[in-house]
mmCIF file of C-alpha atoms in Angstrom:
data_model
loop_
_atom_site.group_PDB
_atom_site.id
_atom_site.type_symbol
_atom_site.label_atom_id
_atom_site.label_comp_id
_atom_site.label_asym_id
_atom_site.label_seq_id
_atom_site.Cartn_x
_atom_site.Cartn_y
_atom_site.Cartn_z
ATOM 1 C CA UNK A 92 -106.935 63.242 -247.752
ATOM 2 C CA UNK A 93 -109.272 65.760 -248.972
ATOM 3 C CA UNK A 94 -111.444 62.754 -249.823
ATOM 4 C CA UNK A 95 -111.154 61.327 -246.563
ATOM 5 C CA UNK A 96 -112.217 64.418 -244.986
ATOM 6 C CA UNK A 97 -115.356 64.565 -246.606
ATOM 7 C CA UNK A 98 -116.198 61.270 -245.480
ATOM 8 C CA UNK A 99 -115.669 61.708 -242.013
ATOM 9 C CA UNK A 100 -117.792 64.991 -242.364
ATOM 10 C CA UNK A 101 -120.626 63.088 -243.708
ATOM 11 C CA UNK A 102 -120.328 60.666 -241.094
ATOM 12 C CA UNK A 103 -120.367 62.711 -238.538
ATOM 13 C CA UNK A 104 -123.505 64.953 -240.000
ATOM 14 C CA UNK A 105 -124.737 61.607 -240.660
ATOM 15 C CA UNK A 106 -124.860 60.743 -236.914
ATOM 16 C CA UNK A 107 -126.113 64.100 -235.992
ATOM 17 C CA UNK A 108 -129.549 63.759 -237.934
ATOM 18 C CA UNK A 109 -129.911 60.065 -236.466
ATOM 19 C CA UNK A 110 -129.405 61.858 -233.105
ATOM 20 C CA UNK A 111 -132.144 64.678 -233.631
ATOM 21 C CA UNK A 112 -134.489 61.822 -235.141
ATOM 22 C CA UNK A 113 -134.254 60.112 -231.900
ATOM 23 C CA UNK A 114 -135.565 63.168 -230.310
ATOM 24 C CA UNK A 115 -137.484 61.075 -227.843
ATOM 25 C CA UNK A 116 -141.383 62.479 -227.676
ATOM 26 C CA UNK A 117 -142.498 63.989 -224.386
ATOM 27 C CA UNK A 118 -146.209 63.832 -223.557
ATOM 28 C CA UNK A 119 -146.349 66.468 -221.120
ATOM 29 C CA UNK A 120 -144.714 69.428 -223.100
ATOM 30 C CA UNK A 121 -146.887 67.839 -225.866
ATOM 31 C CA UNK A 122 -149.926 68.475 -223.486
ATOM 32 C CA UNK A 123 -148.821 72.088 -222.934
ATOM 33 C CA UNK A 124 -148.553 72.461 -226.463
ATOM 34 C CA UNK A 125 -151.842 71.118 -227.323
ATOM 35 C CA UNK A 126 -153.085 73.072 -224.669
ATOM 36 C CA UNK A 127 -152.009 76.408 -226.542
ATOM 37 C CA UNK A 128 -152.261 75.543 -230.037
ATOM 38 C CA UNK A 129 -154.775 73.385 -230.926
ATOM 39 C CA UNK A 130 -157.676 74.269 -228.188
ATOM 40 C CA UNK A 131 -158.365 77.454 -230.504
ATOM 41 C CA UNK A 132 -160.263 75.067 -232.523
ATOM 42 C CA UNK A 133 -160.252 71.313 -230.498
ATOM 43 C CA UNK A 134 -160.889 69.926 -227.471
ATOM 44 C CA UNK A 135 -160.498 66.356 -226.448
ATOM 45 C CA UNK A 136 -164.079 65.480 -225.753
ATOM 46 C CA UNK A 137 -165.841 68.049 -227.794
ATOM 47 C CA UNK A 138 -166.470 68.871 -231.394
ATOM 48 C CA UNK A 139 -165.851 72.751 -231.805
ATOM 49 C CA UNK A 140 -164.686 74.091 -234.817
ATOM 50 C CA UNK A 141 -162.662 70.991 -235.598
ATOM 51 C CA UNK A 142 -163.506 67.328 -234.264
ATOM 52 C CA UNK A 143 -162.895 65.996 -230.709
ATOM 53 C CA UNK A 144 -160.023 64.241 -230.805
ATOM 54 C CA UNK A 145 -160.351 61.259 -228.118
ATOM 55 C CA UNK A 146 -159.143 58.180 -229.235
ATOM 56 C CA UNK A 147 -157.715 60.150 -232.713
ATOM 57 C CA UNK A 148 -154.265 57.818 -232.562
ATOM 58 C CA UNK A 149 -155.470 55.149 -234.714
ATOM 59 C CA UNK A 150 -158.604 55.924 -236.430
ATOM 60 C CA UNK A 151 -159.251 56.472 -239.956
ATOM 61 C CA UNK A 152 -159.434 59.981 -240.562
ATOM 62 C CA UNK A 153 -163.075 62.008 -240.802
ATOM 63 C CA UNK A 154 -164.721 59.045 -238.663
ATOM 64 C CA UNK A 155 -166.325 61.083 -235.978
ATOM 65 C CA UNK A 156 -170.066 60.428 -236.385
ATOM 66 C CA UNK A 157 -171.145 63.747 -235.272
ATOM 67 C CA UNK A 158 -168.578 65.888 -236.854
ATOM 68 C CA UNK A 159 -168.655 67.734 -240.475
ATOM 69 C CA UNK A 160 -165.891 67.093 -241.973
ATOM 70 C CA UNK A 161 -164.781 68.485 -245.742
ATOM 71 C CA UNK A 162 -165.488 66.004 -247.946
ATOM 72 C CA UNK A 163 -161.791 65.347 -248.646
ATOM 73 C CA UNK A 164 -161.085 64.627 -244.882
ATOM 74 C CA UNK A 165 -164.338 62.255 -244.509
ATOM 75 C CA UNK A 166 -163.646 60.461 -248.159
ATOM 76 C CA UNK A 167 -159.774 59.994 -246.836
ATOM 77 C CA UNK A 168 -158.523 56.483 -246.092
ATOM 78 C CA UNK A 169 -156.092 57.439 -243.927
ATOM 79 C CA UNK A 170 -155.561 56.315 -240.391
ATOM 80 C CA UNK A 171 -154.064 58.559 -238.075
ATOM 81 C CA UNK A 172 -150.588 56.865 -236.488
ATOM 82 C CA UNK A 173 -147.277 58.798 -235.885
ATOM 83 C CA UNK A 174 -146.100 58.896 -239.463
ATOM 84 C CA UNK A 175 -149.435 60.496 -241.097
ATOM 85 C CA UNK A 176 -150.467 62.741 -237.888
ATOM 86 C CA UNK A 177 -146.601 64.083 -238.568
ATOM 87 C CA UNK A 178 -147.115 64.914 -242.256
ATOM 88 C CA UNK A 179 -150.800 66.304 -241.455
ATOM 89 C CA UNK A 180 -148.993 68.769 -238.713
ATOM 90 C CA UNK A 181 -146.446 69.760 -240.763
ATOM 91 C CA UNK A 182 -149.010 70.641 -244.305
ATOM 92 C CA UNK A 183 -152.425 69.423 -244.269
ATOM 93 C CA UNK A 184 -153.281 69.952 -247.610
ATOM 94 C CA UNK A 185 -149.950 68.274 -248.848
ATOM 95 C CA UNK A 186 -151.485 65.079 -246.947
ATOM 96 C CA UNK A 187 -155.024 65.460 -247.495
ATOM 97 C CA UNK A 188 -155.642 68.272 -250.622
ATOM 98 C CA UNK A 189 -159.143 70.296 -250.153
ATOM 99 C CA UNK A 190 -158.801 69.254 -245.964
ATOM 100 C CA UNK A 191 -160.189 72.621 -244.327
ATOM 101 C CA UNK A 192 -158.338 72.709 -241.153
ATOM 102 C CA UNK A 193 -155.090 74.798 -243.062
ATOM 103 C CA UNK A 194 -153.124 74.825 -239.683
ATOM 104 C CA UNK A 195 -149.241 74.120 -239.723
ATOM 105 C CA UNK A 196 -147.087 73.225 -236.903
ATOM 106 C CA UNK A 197 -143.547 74.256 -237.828
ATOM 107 C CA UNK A 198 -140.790 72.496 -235.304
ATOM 108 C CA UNK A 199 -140.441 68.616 -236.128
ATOM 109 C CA UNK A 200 -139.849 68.078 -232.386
ATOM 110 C CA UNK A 201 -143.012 70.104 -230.923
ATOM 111 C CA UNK A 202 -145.197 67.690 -233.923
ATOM 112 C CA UNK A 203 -143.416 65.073 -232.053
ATOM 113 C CA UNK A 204 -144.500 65.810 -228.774
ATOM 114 C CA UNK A 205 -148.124 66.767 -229.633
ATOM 115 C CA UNK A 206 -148.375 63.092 -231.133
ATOM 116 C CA UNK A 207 -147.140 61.402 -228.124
ATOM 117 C CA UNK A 208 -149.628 63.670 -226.253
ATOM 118 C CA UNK A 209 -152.173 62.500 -228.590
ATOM 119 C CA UNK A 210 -151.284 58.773 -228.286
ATOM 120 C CA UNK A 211 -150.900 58.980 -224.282
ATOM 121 C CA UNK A 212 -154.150 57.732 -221.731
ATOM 122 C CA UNK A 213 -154.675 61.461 -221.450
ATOM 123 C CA UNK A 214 -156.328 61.257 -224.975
ATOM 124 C CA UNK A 215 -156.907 57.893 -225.672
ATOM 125 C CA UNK B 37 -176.617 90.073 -226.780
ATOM 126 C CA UNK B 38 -176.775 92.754 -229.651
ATOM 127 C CA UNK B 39 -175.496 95.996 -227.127
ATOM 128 C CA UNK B 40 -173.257 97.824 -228.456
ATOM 129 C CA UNK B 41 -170.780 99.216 -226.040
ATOM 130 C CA UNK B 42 -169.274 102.509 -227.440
ATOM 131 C CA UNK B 43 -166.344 103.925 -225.740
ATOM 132 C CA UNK B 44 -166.314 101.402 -221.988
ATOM 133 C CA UNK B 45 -164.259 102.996 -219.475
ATOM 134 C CA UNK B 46 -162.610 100.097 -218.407
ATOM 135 C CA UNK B 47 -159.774 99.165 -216.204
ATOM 136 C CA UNK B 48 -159.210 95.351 -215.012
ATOM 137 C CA UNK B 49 -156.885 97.128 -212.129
ATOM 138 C CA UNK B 50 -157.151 99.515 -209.610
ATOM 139 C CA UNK B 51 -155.830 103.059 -210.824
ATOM 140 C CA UNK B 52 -152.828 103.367 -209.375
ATOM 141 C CA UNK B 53 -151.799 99.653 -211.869
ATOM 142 C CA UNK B 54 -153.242 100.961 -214.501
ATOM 143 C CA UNK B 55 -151.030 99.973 -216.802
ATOM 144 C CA UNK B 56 -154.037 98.478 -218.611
ATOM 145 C CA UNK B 57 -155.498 101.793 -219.439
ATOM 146 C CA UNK B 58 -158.240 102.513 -221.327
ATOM 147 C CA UNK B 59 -160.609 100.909 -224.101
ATOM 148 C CA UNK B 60 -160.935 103.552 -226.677
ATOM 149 C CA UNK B 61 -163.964 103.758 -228.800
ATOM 150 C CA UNK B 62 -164.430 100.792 -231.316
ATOM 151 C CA UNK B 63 -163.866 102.195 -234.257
ATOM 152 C CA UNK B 64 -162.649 99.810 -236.016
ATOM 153 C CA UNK B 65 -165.781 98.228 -237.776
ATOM 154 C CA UNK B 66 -165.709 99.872 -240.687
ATOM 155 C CA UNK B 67 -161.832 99.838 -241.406
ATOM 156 C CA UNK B 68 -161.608 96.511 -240.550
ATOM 157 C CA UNK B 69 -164.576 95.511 -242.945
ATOM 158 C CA UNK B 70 -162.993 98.020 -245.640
ATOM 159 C CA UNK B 71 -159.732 96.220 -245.383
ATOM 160 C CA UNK B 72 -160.722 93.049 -245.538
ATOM 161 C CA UNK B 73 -163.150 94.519 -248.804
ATOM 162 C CA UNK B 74 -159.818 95.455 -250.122
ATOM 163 C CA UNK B 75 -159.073 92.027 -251.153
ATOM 164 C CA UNK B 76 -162.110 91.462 -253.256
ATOM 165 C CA UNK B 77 -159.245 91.409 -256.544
ATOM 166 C CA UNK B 78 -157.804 88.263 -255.227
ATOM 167 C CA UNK B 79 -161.377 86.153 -256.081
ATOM 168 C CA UNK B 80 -159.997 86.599 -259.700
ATOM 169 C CA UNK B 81 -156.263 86.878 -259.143
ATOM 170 C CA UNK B 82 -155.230 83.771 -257.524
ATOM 171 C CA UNK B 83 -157.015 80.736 -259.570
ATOM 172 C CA UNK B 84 -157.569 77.921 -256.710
ATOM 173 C CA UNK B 85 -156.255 78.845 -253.521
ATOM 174 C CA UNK B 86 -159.124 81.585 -252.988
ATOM 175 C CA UNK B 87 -161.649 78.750 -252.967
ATOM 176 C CA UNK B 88 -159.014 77.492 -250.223
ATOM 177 C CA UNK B 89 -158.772 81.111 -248.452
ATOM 178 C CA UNK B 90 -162.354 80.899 -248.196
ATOM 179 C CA UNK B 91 -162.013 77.666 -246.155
ATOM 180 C CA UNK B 92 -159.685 79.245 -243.794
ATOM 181 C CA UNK B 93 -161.569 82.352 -243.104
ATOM 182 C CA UNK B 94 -164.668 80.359 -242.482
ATOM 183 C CA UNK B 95 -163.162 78.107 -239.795
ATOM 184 C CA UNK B 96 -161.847 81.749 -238.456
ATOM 185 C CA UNK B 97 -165.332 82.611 -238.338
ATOM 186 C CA UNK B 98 -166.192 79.736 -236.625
ATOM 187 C CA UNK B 99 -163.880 80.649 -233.577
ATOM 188 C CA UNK B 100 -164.933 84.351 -233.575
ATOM 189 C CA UNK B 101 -168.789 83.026 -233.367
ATOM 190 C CA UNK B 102 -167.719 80.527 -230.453
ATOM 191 C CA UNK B 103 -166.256 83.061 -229.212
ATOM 192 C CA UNK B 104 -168.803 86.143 -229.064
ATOM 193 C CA UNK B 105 -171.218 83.226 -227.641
ATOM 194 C CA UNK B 106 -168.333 82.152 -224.859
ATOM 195 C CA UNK B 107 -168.649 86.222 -223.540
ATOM 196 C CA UNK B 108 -171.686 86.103 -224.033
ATOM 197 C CA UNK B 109 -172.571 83.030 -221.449
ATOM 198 C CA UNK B 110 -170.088 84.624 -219.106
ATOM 199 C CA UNK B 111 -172.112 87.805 -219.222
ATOM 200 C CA UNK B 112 -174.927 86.231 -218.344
ATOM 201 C CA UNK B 113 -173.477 83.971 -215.827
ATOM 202 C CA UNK B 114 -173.964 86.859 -213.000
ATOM 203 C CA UNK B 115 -170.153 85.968 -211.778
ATOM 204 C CA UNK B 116 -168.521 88.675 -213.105
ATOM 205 C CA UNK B 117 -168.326 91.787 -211.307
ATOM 206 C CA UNK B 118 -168.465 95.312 -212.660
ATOM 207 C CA UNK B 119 -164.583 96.402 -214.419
ATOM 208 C CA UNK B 120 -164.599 92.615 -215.170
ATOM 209 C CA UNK B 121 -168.314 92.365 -216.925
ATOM 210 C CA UNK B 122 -167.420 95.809 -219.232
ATOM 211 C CA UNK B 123 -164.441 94.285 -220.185
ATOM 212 C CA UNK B 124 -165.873 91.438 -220.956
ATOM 213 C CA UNK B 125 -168.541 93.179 -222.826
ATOM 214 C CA UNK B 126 -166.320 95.422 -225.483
ATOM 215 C CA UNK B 127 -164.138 92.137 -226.327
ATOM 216 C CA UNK B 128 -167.296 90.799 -227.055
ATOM 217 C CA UNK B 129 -167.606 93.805 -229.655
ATOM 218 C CA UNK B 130 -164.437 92.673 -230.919
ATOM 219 C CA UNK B 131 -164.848 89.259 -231.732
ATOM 220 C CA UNK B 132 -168.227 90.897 -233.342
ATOM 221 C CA UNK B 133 -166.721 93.022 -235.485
ATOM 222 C CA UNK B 134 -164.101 90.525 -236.424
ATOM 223 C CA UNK B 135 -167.083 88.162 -237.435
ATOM 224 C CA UNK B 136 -168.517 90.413 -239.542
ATOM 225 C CA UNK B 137 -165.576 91.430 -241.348
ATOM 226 C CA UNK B 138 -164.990 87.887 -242.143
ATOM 227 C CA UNK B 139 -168.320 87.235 -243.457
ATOM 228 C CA UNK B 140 -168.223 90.417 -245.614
ATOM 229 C CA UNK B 141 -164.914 88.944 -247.174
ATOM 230 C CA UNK B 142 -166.014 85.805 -247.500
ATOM 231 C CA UNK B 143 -169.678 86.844 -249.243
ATOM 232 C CA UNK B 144 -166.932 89.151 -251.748
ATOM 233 C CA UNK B 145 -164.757 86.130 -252.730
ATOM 234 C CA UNK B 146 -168.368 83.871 -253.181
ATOM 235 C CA UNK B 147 -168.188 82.295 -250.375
ATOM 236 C CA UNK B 148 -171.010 81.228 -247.602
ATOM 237 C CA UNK B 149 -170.272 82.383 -244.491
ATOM 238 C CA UNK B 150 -170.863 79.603 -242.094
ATOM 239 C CA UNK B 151 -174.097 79.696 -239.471
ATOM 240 C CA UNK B 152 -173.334 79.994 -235.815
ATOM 241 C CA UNK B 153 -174.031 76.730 -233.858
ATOM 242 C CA UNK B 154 -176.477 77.020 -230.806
ATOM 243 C CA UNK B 155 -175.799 78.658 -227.801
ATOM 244 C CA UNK B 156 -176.532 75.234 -226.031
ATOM 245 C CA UNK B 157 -174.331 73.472 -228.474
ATOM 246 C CA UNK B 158 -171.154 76.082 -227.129
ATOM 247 C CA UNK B 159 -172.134 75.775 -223.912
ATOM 248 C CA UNK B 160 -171.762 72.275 -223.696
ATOM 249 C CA UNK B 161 -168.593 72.204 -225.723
ATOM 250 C CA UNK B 162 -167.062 74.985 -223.286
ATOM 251 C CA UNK B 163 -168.375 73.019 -220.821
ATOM 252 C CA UNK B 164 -169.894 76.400 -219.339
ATOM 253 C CA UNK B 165 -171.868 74.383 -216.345
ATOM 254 C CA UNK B 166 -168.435 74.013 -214.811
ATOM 255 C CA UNK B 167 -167.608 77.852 -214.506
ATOM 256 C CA UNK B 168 -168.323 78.744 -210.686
ATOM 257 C CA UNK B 169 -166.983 82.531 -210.294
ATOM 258 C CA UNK B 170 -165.194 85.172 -212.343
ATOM 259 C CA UNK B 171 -161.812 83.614 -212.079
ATOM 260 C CA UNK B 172 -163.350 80.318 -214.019
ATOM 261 C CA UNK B 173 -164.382 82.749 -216.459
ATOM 262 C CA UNK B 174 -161.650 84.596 -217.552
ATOM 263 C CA UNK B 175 -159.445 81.265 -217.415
ATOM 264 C CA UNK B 176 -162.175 80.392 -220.085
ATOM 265 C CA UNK B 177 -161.861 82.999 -221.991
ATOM 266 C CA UNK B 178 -158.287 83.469 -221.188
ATOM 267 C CA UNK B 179 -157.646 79.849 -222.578
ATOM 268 C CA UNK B 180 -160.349 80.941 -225.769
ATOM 269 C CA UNK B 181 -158.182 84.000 -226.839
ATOM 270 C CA UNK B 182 -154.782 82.077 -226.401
ATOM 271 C CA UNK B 183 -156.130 79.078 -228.777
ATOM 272 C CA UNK B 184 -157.410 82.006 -231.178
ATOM 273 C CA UNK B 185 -154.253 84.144 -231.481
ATOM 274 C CA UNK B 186 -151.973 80.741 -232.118
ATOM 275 C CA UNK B 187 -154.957 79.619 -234.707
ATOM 276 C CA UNK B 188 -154.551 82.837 -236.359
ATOM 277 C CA UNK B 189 -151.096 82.318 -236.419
ATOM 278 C CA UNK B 190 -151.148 79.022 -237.790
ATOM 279 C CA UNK B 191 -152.819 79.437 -240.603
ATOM 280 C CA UNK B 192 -151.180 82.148 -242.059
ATOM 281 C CA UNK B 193 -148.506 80.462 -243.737
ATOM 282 C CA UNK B 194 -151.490 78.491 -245.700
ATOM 283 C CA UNK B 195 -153.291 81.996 -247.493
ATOM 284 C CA UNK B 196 -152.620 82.116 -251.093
ATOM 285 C CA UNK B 197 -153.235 85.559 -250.501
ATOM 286 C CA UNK B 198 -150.811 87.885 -248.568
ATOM 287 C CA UNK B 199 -153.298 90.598 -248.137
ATOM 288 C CA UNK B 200 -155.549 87.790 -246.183
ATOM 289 C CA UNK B 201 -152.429 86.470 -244.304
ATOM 290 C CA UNK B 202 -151.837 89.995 -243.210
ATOM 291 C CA UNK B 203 -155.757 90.216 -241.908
ATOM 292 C CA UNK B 204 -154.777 87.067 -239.893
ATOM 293 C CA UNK B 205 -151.587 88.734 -238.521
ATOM 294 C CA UNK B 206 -154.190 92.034 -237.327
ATOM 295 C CA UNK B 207 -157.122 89.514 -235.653
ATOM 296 C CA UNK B 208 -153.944 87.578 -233.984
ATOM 297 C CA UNK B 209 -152.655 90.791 -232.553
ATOM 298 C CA UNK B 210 -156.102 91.687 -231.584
ATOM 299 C CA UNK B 211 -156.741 87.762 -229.535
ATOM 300 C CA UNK B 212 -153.228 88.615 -228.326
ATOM 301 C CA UNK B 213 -154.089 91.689 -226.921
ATOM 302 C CA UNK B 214 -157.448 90.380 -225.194
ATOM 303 C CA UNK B 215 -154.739 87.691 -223.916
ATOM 304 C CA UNK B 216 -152.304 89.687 -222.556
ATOM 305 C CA UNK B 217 -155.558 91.918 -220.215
ATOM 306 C CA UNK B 218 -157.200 88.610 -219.075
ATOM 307 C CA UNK B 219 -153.706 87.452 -217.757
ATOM 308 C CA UNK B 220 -152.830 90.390 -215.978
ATOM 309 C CA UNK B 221 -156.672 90.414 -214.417
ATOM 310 C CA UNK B 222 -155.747 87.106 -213.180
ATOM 311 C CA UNK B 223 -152.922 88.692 -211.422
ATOM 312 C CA UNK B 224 -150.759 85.749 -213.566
ATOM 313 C CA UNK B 225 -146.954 85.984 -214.614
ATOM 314 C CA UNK B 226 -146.234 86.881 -218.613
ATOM 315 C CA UNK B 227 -144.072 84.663 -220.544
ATOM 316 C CA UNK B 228 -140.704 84.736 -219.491
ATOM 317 C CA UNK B 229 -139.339 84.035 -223.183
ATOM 318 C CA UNK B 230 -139.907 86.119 -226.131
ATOM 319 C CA UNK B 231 -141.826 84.080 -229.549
ATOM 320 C CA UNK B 232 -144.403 82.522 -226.743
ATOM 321 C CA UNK B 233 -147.010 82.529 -229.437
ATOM 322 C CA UNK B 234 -147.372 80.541 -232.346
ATOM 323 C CA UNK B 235 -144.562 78.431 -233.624
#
């Protein structure tokens, strides 16, 4: 019974993460998002503090020409897709260690939308 | 470029709104810089991450120097009008003093403070040509001080020191502040929701 229970519990919590991981990305609010928290430092067409990040979905990491990266960043072989830009968002230096850009983004569903922002024509 | 505005009078709204009030002297140069001195124990005290602290406050002083230069070229534009330009002018003498007390603290935990880029080079990346009266320049800097305060916020959770993440929290308030004036100059709504910033 008890035994049961538990099951059906897990089940059930089971298909409530699968729900939230289908959280399905909206480019707009990740535009609006972008908009306030990354422009401190980014823009799409410009290096500023950090690199421009036009056409970022889907290049190795630290490959603008013009842009200083640390050496960590520019000796990195990653390539920026959903699954890396996610862990990047959510601790930088956990993906890339001695990376200098330090900034998290908390909320799992606002990374979410940034990315799609990122990936859309808008930034492309 | 190197005025120093003491004690600006100045209201972004007629009298009778002036729920703005008034810009008291800046005096906070030398506490800020004394603070931020306060920290010089964590060089020693927290093994690797200052080396990483120093990282952090040098990309902060990379915003505060794009941003001194981004009041600077509006300023100079000749498209702001008088409240508008003094305004302008002491939260210029912010972001100033805010540079300087990160370069102190990064020169005490042996650090090099990073060298401003060109005032051509921000221009261009602001994309200053554009800006064609005073509202195009307080959106600018309006949109400047918004990215700041949510950078500031953003990389606190990454300090190894708490004193340092606490500086963060002060020059966030501070962006905040210069946030919340530019809206209500632009006559534009405040959040509706609370925890607007950061996240």
């Amino acid at each position: 019974m008890c035994r049961a229970a538990t099951a059906a519990i897990l089940t059930l919590a089971g298909l409530l993460i699968a729900a939230g991981a289908v959280h399905a990305a909206d480019p707009e609010r990740g535009r609006e998002l972008y908009e306030a928290r990354c422009t401190g430092c980014h823009s799409i067409d410009a290096n500023r503090v950090g690199p421009m990040h036009r056409g970022v979905f889907g290049r190795k990491a630290g490959s603008v020409a013009d842009f200083t990266y640390s050496p960590a960043v520019k000796a990195s072989a990653i390539v920026w897709n959903d699954a890396t830009l996610d862990r990047w968002l959510a601790g930088p230096q956990k993906l890339i260690p001695g990376q200098r850009m330090n900034f998290t983004v908390g909320q799992p569903e606002d990374r979410a939308d940034i990315i799609a922002y990122l990936k859309s024509d808008a930034a492309r | 470029m190197s005025q120093i505005v003491k004690a600006p009078d100045v209201r972004l709204v007629p009298a009778r709104r002036r729920f703005l009030g008034t810009l008291g002297t800046a005096t906070l140069s030398a506490t800020a810089v004394a603070i931020l001195a306060g920290c010089e124990r964590m060089a020693t005290a927290q093994g690797g991450s200052a080396a990483n602290d120093v990282q952090i406050l040098n990309v902060a002083l990379g915003l505060e120097q794009e941003a001194i230069t981004a009041y600077q070229l509006g300023a100079e534009s000749g498209l702001l009008q008088k409240p508008v330009l003094d305004v302008a002018v002491a939260f210029q003498s912010h972001h100033k003093e805010h540079a300087g007390a990160l370069e102190a603290t990064i020169r005490k935990l042996g650090g090099a403070p990073v060298a401003p880029k060109s005032k051509d080079e921000y221009a261009r990346a602001l994309n200053a040509a554009s800006l064609r009266n005073q509202t195009d320049v307080l959106k600018l800097a309006q949109r400047l001080e918004r990215g700041a305060a949510n950078a500031y916020i953003g990389v606190i959770p990454s300090f190894g020191s708490k004193d340092l993440a606490k500086v963060a929290a002060r020059l966030a308030a501070d962006e905040t502040m210069h946030w919340t004036a530019l809206t209500s100059a632009l006559a534009e709504p405040l959040p509706k929701g609370a925890l607007s910033f950061g996240g």
